[in-house]
Amino acid sequence: MNNLLRGLLNLPPQASTYAQDVDLLHYFVISATMLGALFVFLLAIYYLVRYRRRHPRPLTAQVSTAVPVEIAIIGGLLSLFLVFWVVGASQYNHMMTAPPDAIPIYVTAKQWMWKFSYPDGRASMDVLTVPVNRPVTLVMTSRDVIHSFYVPAFRMKHDVVPGRYYTAWFQANTPGTYAIECAEYCGVDHSRMIGHVQVLSQPDYGRWLDGQGVRTAEGFAGASATEGGDLAETGRAVASRNGCFNCHTLDGQPHIGPTWARLYDSQVTMNDGRVLVADEAYLTRSMMDPQVDLVAGYKGVMPTYRGILQEPEVAALVEFIKSLRSQPFQPVIRLPHVEPINSAQRQEPQP
Amino acid sequence: MTTIDVGVVPVPHREAPSRETYLNVAYTVKSWALTTDHKRIGILYLVTTTFALLLGGVFALVLRTEHLTPDQTIIDAYTYNRMFTMHGIVMVWLFMIPSIPTAFGNFLLPMMIGAKDVAFPRLNLASYYIYVAGVVWVIVALWMGGADTGWTFYAPYSAHSPSAVVPTVFGIFILGWSTIITGVNFIVTTHTMRAKGVTWFRMPLFVWAMYGVSIIQTLATPVLAISLLIVGIDHWFDWGLFDPHRGGDPVLYQHLFWFYSHPAVYIMILPAMGVISEVVPTFSHKNPASYKAIAYSTLGIAFVGFGTWGHHMFVAGISLFDAAAFGVLSMLVAIFSAIKVFTWVLTMRRGSVAVATPMIYFFAFLFLFVFGGMTGVAVATQSLDVHWHDTYFVVAHFHFIMVGGTLTAWLAALHYWFPKITGRMYPERWGIVAGTIVFAGFFMTFFPQFLLGNGGMARRYYYYDPVYQPLHVVSTVGAWLLGAAMLLTLCYLLVACFTGPPAGANPWDSRSYEWYTPSPPPKHNFPAEPVFELDPYDYTVPFPGELKAGGEQAPQEAPHA
């Protein structure tokens, strides 16, 4: 039944964990659409025939629809639409919330290519390699204009916006190669901005992680070049170069800014009482718009790093902060009160 | 059915041929170019918007022909990108938004409330010339090569695009003024100039639609004007107000753009609904199944429509809460449209339904609008929209509902009020044949695009995967069919303008107020001060007859009870 309807509706394979659920809702909604349109159209045809004009210039009695009938029609339709909404919104929330154990991969889009950076420091162009049956989180940004990361077979899509870092996730359920399309118009070669997701079986993925090439049905899956070591180590160097350690410690000590130790995935209380989870989006937002979310107890003295940090550097920094999630805390030493450095004295970060 | 019996026999011309009408009062170019008569301004708008429709239609046919093959067929990628942009701009701002309100709204609204003109006749003429200035700017932009950003002008691409963005957005900025002025004019006219007997709930439903659309136009258009002005400044002076590398926010632009452009969908469809609300009671010869349901749902759409823009941004990075709120509001606004649909269909029940060209277009409208509207509910379902967003499914959806709705209603209006505007009848057989081909061509063009979108065909793609080719070919052939039917319609209507048989005041035996005056109407709409005693949808008694000079009414032949 699923395959029959999928074929009739011209839908691609269901290669992610949530694809089939989305399609089931799709069948329901589209059936209601077609039956609804057909019912209204046929009812009108029936009235046209049944009450066709028999005399020129006839007179008719005033007939108005009874209010209970109107309420029944409105109530019935509203209930149907609310069912769409409840199911659709809960699926959407599931699709937009990455599971905590997902493998992070950094996506940088530019006109007209996709670049993927993996946690072990490797990178690849236009081919994304992921294991089957493991959730994968994409942390995505763009270097120029808005793009949109779209894998039809996963029923997954998210815009990739310059200056912002959005996360999207999927869990592939069948090994194979699936097209990545850019779905947001981005210039003359928009329709050439095509990539592929290479979903590997667990043994193949193991070999790929070891740096061996993997031969698949579609060809040779990238033994991609490394970018000089571990991504987290690159992140430490980036932090050092940009003066992050002047305010942020790695050992749990509060300083001018909050510590990075055990920061990732922790709950952080803001000075206006909100409690946020320090995920990739939070960390990147704090670099780009530090005044938006001020942690309780700290002053808003951090400058923006927008335009100073390059996209791959941000990815490396986030990965570095994530590597500190299990950093042991040192005993907290209360320092004498230190006046925060004001902006005039602040040393400009090195680009 | 072998013969088409429309059941209405044109009443022979009773007047002496020398009767003064708004058409024969003067023939000079100046009398048209400087007219403050709302009817003549309506005609000017009708001619100019029809020209825009032709221009946008030619773009559409070139685009569809290009998609006959997956690679280059007739134009290159950069030309394709500029052409789909200009197709969208011309169709949305030059044709669909002004088409019904400025041509038919201008012509009919004062007559439907028994007024001599709109409240501000000279402002009305000014709005026409502002519209023309906007059209000229858009054509200048075309001549400079056109913009390639898509009609949405998404930042930051629009700031860096190599194409003629600045003249294009400036043209649209000018068009916005025309829209706002017309909106204000209609609101004031409706409030202050209703004749004796025309209370709020005895206004023809088309007037309600014009009132609703004027509110949206007046409130939403300034937001678009400012946003597009900033896009122009970003492009020209490189200020970077929406550019993240300078601290701007491209997602903010999307909020601003859709805050206008989602209500703009209702700017396009509410007038169409108004036309249908007139056509169905007239040809069913029956009162609407619920007048108040149509009137109130017009206002409901006008206001709730302002709270739904976020459903264009489910994958653009909005919070889960925002997405859910915009999702449920979008469901609500669909209910108001559904109320109207059921009211139209139930209006036919126990009526006396004639088959005529406007009714053919009503049936086309009904199918396209309900199917398009329900797919709108589908794309407002958040998890489904993730797959459909920016694919051909969305393209097919909005062509069904916006274009299918507006174009069929515009054609229905053109035929329904053709006797009132020209004083002559159009050829009914040609009308029915052309109307049927329009519907078939439209369905054939856009139905395959739903399937293309399901398959993952992203919109605005110049190259596409060859697996999509068969559906693209069907769609292209459908577009040619639609184009041919539109040309056929243009031809027979132009001929009928000069050779059609005289129509008489009320060929459809309608009760709506614009039919009380002779066709074509005199310069000041009614030969005498009108007093409307009947409801505009009261088919229980015979038509009291057209209004004569001196205020008496001439009864028609005896009706069949």
Short mmCIF file of C-alpha atoms in Angstrom, two decimals, chain B residues 254-504:
data_model
loop_
_atom_site.label_atom_id
_atom_site.label_comp_id
_atom_site.label_asym_id
_atom_site.label_seq_id
_atom_site.Cartn_x
_atom_site.Cartn_y
_atom_site.Cartn_z
CA GLN B 254 11.98 37.40 4.59
CA HIS B 255 9.74 38.34 7.52
CA LEU B 256 9.17 41.81 6.06
CA PHE B 257 8.62 40.51 2.55
CA TRP B 258 6.10 37.85 3.54
CA PHE B 259 4.33 40.17 5.96
CA TYR B 260 3.28 41.93 2.77
CA SER B 261 3.30 39.11 0.31
CA HIS B 262 1.15 36.66 2.12
CA PRO B 263 -1.68 39.20 2.51
CA ALA B 264 -0.93 40.03 -1.15
CA VAL B 265 -2.20 36.56 -2.00
CA TYR B 266 -5.51 37.65 -0.51
CA ILE B 267 -5.25 40.94 -2.41
CA MET B 268 -5.27 38.76 -5.51
CA ILE B 269 -7.94 36.27 -4.49
CA LEU B 270 -10.49 38.40 -2.57
CA PRO B 271 -11.56 40.36 -5.67
CA ALA B 272 -11.87 37.03 -7.51
CA MET B 273 -14.12 35.80 -4.71
CA GLY B 274 -16.14 38.99 -5.06
CA VAL B 275 -16.69 38.33 -8.76
CA ILE B 276 -17.78 34.75 -8.09
CA SER B 277 -20.15 35.98 -5.36
CA GLU B 278 -21.89 38.07 -8.04
CA VAL B 279 -21.83 35.52 -10.86
CA VAL B 280 -23.29 32.60 -8.90
CA PRO B 281 -26.45 34.33 -7.56
CA THR B 282 -27.15 35.97 -10.94
CA PHE B 283 -26.92 32.80 -12.99
CA SER B 284 -28.57 30.67 -10.31
CA HIS B 285 -31.25 33.34 -10.01
CA LYS B 286 -31.23 32.94 -6.29
CA ASN B 287 -30.12 34.74 -3.17
CA PRO B 288 -26.72 33.64 -1.77
CA ALA B 289 -27.07 30.74 0.65
CA SER B 290 -25.71 33.05 3.32
CA TYR B 291 -24.97 36.69 2.57
CA LYS B 292 -23.48 37.35 5.97
CA ALA B 293 -21.22 34.29 5.82
CA ILE B 294 -19.62 35.66 2.63
CA ALA B 295 -19.39 39.23 3.93
CA TYR B 296 -17.90 38.29 7.32
CA SER B 297 -15.52 35.71 5.89
CA THR B 298 -14.18 38.47 3.60
CA LEU B 299 -13.28 40.49 6.67
CA GLY B 300 -11.99 37.34 8.39
CA ILE B 301 -9.60 36.66 5.53
CA ALA B 302 -8.53 40.30 5.47
CA PHE B 303 -7.51 40.27 9.14
CA VAL B 304 -6.37 36.69 9.85
CA GLY B 305 -4.39 36.81 6.59
CA PHE B 306 -1.97 39.16 8.34
CA GLY B 307 -1.02 36.48 10.86
CA THR B 308 0.08 33.68 8.58
CA TRP B 309 3.22 34.89 6.81
CA GLY B 310 5.56 32.59 8.73
CA HIS B 311 4.33 29.51 6.89
CA HIS B 312 6.65 30.58 4.07
CA MET B 313 9.57 30.18 6.45
CA PHE B 314 9.22 26.77 8.07
CA VAL B 315 12.71 25.81 6.89
CA ALA B 316 14.21 29.31 7.00
CA GLY B 317 15.05 29.10 10.69
CA ILE B 318 12.11 30.08 12.87
CA SER B 319 11.43 28.69 16.34
CA LEU B 320 9.23 25.65 16.90
CA PHE B 321 6.70 27.85 18.68
CA ASP B 322 6.53 30.35 15.82
CA ALA B 323 6.16 27.54 13.30
CA ALA B 324 3.28 25.99 15.25
CA ALA B 325 1.52 29.35 15.68
CA PHE B 326 1.80 30.24 12.00
CA GLY B 327 0.70 26.72 11.13
CA VAL B 328 -2.55 26.86 13.08
CA LEU B 329 -3.38 30.39 11.90
CA SER B 330 -2.95 29.23 8.32
CA MET B 331 -5.48 26.47 8.96
CA LEU B 332 -7.89 29.08 10.31
CA VAL B 333 -7.65 31.36 7.29
CA ALA B 334 -8.46 28.38 5.06
CA ILE B 335 -11.73 27.92 6.96
CA PHE B 336 -12.93 31.35 5.83
CA SER B 337 -12.31 30.40 2.21
CA ALA B 338 -14.08 27.08 2.73
CA ILE B 339 -17.13 28.93 4.09
CA LYS B 340 -17.30 30.90 0.88
CA VAL B 341 -16.94 27.81 -1.31
CA PHE B 342 -19.80 25.99 0.40
CA THR B 343 -21.95 29.11 0.29
CA TRP B 344 -21.48 29.44 -3.48
CA VAL B 345 -22.29 25.81 -4.13
CA LEU B 346 -25.33 25.83 -1.83
CA THR B 347 -26.53 29.02 -3.55
CA MET B 348 -27.27 26.94 -6.65
CA ARG B 349 -29.50 24.64 -4.61
CA ARG B 350 -33.19 25.29 -5.40
CA GLY B 351 -32.19 28.04 -7.79
CA SER B 352 -32.58 28.14 -11.57
CA VAL B 353 -29.13 27.63 -12.97
CA ALA B 354 -28.23 28.85 -16.47
CA VAL B 355 -25.21 27.68 -18.45
CA ALA B 356 -23.28 30.68 -19.74
CA THR B 357 -19.60 31.54 -20.10
CA PRO B 358 -19.29 33.16 -16.64
CA MET B 359 -20.70 29.94 -15.15
CA ILE B 360 -18.14 27.87 -17.07
CA TYR B 361 -15.49 30.01 -15.46
CA PHE B 362 -17.20 29.59 -12.09
CA PHE B 363 -16.85 25.82 -12.41
CA ALA B 364 -13.21 26.17 -13.46
CA PHE B 365 -12.67 28.49 -10.53
CA LEU B 366 -14.41 26.11 -8.15
CA PHE B 367 -12.20 23.15 -9.02
CA LEU B 368 -8.93 25.10 -9.18
CA PHE B 369 -9.70 27.06 -6.03
CA VAL B 370 -10.75 24.09 -3.91
CA PHE B 371 -7.90 21.88 -5.09
CA GLY B 372 -5.41 24.74 -4.86
CA GLY B 373 -6.76 25.77 -1.47
CA MET B 374 -6.61 22.27 -0.02
CA THR B 375 -3.03 21.88 -1.25
CA GLY B 376 -2.46 25.18 0.54
CA VAL B 377 -3.62 23.55 3.75
CA ALA B 378 -1.29 20.68 2.87
CA VAL B 379 1.76 22.93 2.49
CA ALA B 380 0.80 24.71 5.71
CA THR B 381 1.12 21.32 7.44
CA GLN B 382 4.58 21.83 8.84
CA SER B 383 6.24 18.43 8.39
CA LEU B 384 4.92 18.11 4.82
CA ASP B 385 6.13 21.58 3.91
CA VAL B 386 9.71 20.56 4.74
CA HIS B 387 9.68 18.30 1.68
CA TRP B 388 7.55 20.56 -0.54
CA HIS B 389 9.05 23.95 0.24
CA ASP B 390 10.67 25.52 -2.84
CA THR B 391 9.70 22.63 -5.12
CA TYR B 392 7.30 22.50 -8.07
CA PHE B 393 4.58 21.38 -5.66
CA VAL B 394 4.48 24.90 -4.27
CA VAL B 395 4.67 26.33 -7.79
CA ALA B 396 1.67 24.22 -8.80
CA HIS B 397 -0.20 25.11 -5.61
CA PHE B 398 0.06 28.85 -5.98
CA HIS B 399 -0.64 28.74 -9.70
CA PHE B 400 -3.81 26.76 -9.01
CA ILE B 401 -5.10 29.06 -6.33
CA MET B 402 -3.70 32.49 -7.22
CA VAL B 403 -3.56 32.31 -10.97
CA GLY B 404 -6.31 29.75 -11.47
CA GLY B 405 -8.52 31.65 -9.05
CA THR B 406 -7.75 35.16 -10.26
CA LEU B 407 -7.55 34.41 -13.98
CA THR B 408 -10.79 32.43 -14.17
CA ALA B 409 -12.62 35.02 -12.06
CA TRP B 410 -11.16 37.82 -14.20
CA LEU B 411 -12.42 36.05 -17.34
CA ALA B 412 -15.79 35.45 -15.66
CA ALA B 413 -15.97 39.16 -14.85
CA LEU B 414 -14.95 40.11 -18.36
CA HIS B 415 -17.84 38.10 -19.82
CA TYR B 416 -20.38 38.83 -17.10
CA TRP B 417 -19.98 42.59 -17.24
CA PHE B 418 -19.13 42.78 -20.96
CA PRO B 419 -22.76 43.82 -21.77
CA LYS B 420 -22.67 46.50 -19.07
CA ILE B 421 -19.32 47.91 -20.19
CA THR B 422 -19.82 47.82 -23.97
CA GLY B 423 -23.60 47.65 -24.31
CA ARG B 424 -23.16 44.59 -26.54
CA MET B 425 -23.29 40.81 -26.10
CA TYR B 426 -20.30 38.52 -26.64
CA PRO B 427 -20.77 35.28 -28.67
CA GLU B 428 -21.90 32.70 -26.11
CA ARG B 429 -20.77 29.60 -28.00
CA TRP B 430 -17.25 30.90 -28.49
CA GLY B 431 -17.19 31.84 -24.83
CA ILE B 432 -18.15 28.39 -23.64
CA VAL B 433 -15.68 26.67 -25.98
CA ALA B 434 -12.80 28.98 -25.02
CA GLY B 435 -13.65 28.69 -21.31
CA THR B 436 -13.52 24.92 -21.47
CA ILE B 437 -10.13 24.98 -23.23
CA VAL B 438 -8.78 27.48 -20.69
CA PHE B 439 -9.70 25.08 -17.89
CA ALA B 440 -8.28 22.03 -19.68
CA GLY B 441 -5.06 23.82 -20.61
CA PHE B 442 -4.63 25.16 -17.11
CA PHE B 443 -5.16 21.77 -15.51
CA MET B 444 -2.77 20.12 -17.96
CA THR B 445 -0.10 22.75 -17.29
CA PHE B 446 -0.09 22.69 -13.53
CA PHE B 447 -1.35 19.30 -12.38
CA PRO B 448 1.88 17.53 -13.52
CA GLN B 449 3.84 20.08 -11.51
CA PHE B 450 2.37 18.70 -8.26
CA LEU B 451 3.89 15.34 -9.17
CA LEU B 452 7.19 16.96 -10.18
CA GLY B 453 7.36 18.61 -6.77
CA ASN B 454 6.60 15.35 -4.99
CA GLY B 455 9.50 13.81 -6.89
CA GLY B 456 11.87 16.47 -5.58
CA MET B 457 12.09 18.84 -8.54
CA ALA B 458 13.25 22.11 -6.99
CA ARG B 459 11.79 25.30 -8.41
CA ARG B 460 13.83 27.87 -10.36
CA TYR B 461 15.96 25.08 -11.83
CA TYR B 462 17.24 25.66 -15.33
CA TYR B 463 18.79 22.20 -15.74
CA TYR B 464 16.81 19.29 -14.40
CA ASP B 465 17.23 15.57 -14.05
CA PRO B 466 15.99 13.79 -17.23
CA VAL B 467 13.63 11.59 -15.14
CA TYR B 468 11.39 14.65 -14.85
CA GLN B 469 11.17 15.23 -18.60
CA PRO B 470 7.85 13.47 -19.45
CA LEU B 471 5.90 15.50 -16.87
CA HIS B 472 7.60 18.68 -18.03
CA VAL B 473 6.56 17.99 -21.63
CA VAL B 474 2.91 17.49 -20.62
CA SER B 475 3.04 20.72 -18.66
CA THR B 476 4.50 22.63 -21.62
CA VAL B 477 1.88 21.37 -24.06
CA GLY B 478 -0.80 22.40 -21.55
CA ALA B 479 0.69 25.90 -21.43
CA TRP B 480 0.48 26.22 -25.21
CA LEU B 481 -3.16 25.14 -25.08
CA LEU B 482 -3.89 27.72 -22.39
CA GLY B 483 -2.14 30.41 -24.41
CA ALA B 484 -4.14 29.56 -27.53
CA ALA B 485 -7.45 29.70 -25.62
CA MET B 486 -6.53 33.09 -24.17
CA LEU B 487 -5.75 34.44 -27.65
CA LEU B 488 -9.06 33.07 -28.93
CA THR B 489 -10.87 34.85 -26.10
CA LEU B 490 -9.10 38.11 -26.84
CA CYS B 491 -10.06 37.85 -30.53
CA TYR B 492 -13.79 37.18 -30.16
CA LEU B 493 -14.19 39.75 -27.39
CA LEU B 494 -12.48 42.42 -29.51
CA VAL B 495 -14.77 41.60 -32.43
CA ALA B 496 -17.84 41.60 -30.17
CA CYS B 497 -16.93 45.09 -28.89
CA PHE B 498 -17.88 46.41 -32.32
CA THR B 499 -20.27 43.88 -33.82
CA GLY B 500 -22.04 42.23 -30.88
CA PRO B 501 -25.84 42.54 -30.69
CA PRO B 502 -27.15 45.26 -28.31
CA ALA B 503 -27.48 43.91 -24.78
CA GLY B 504 -30.04 46.12 -23.09
#
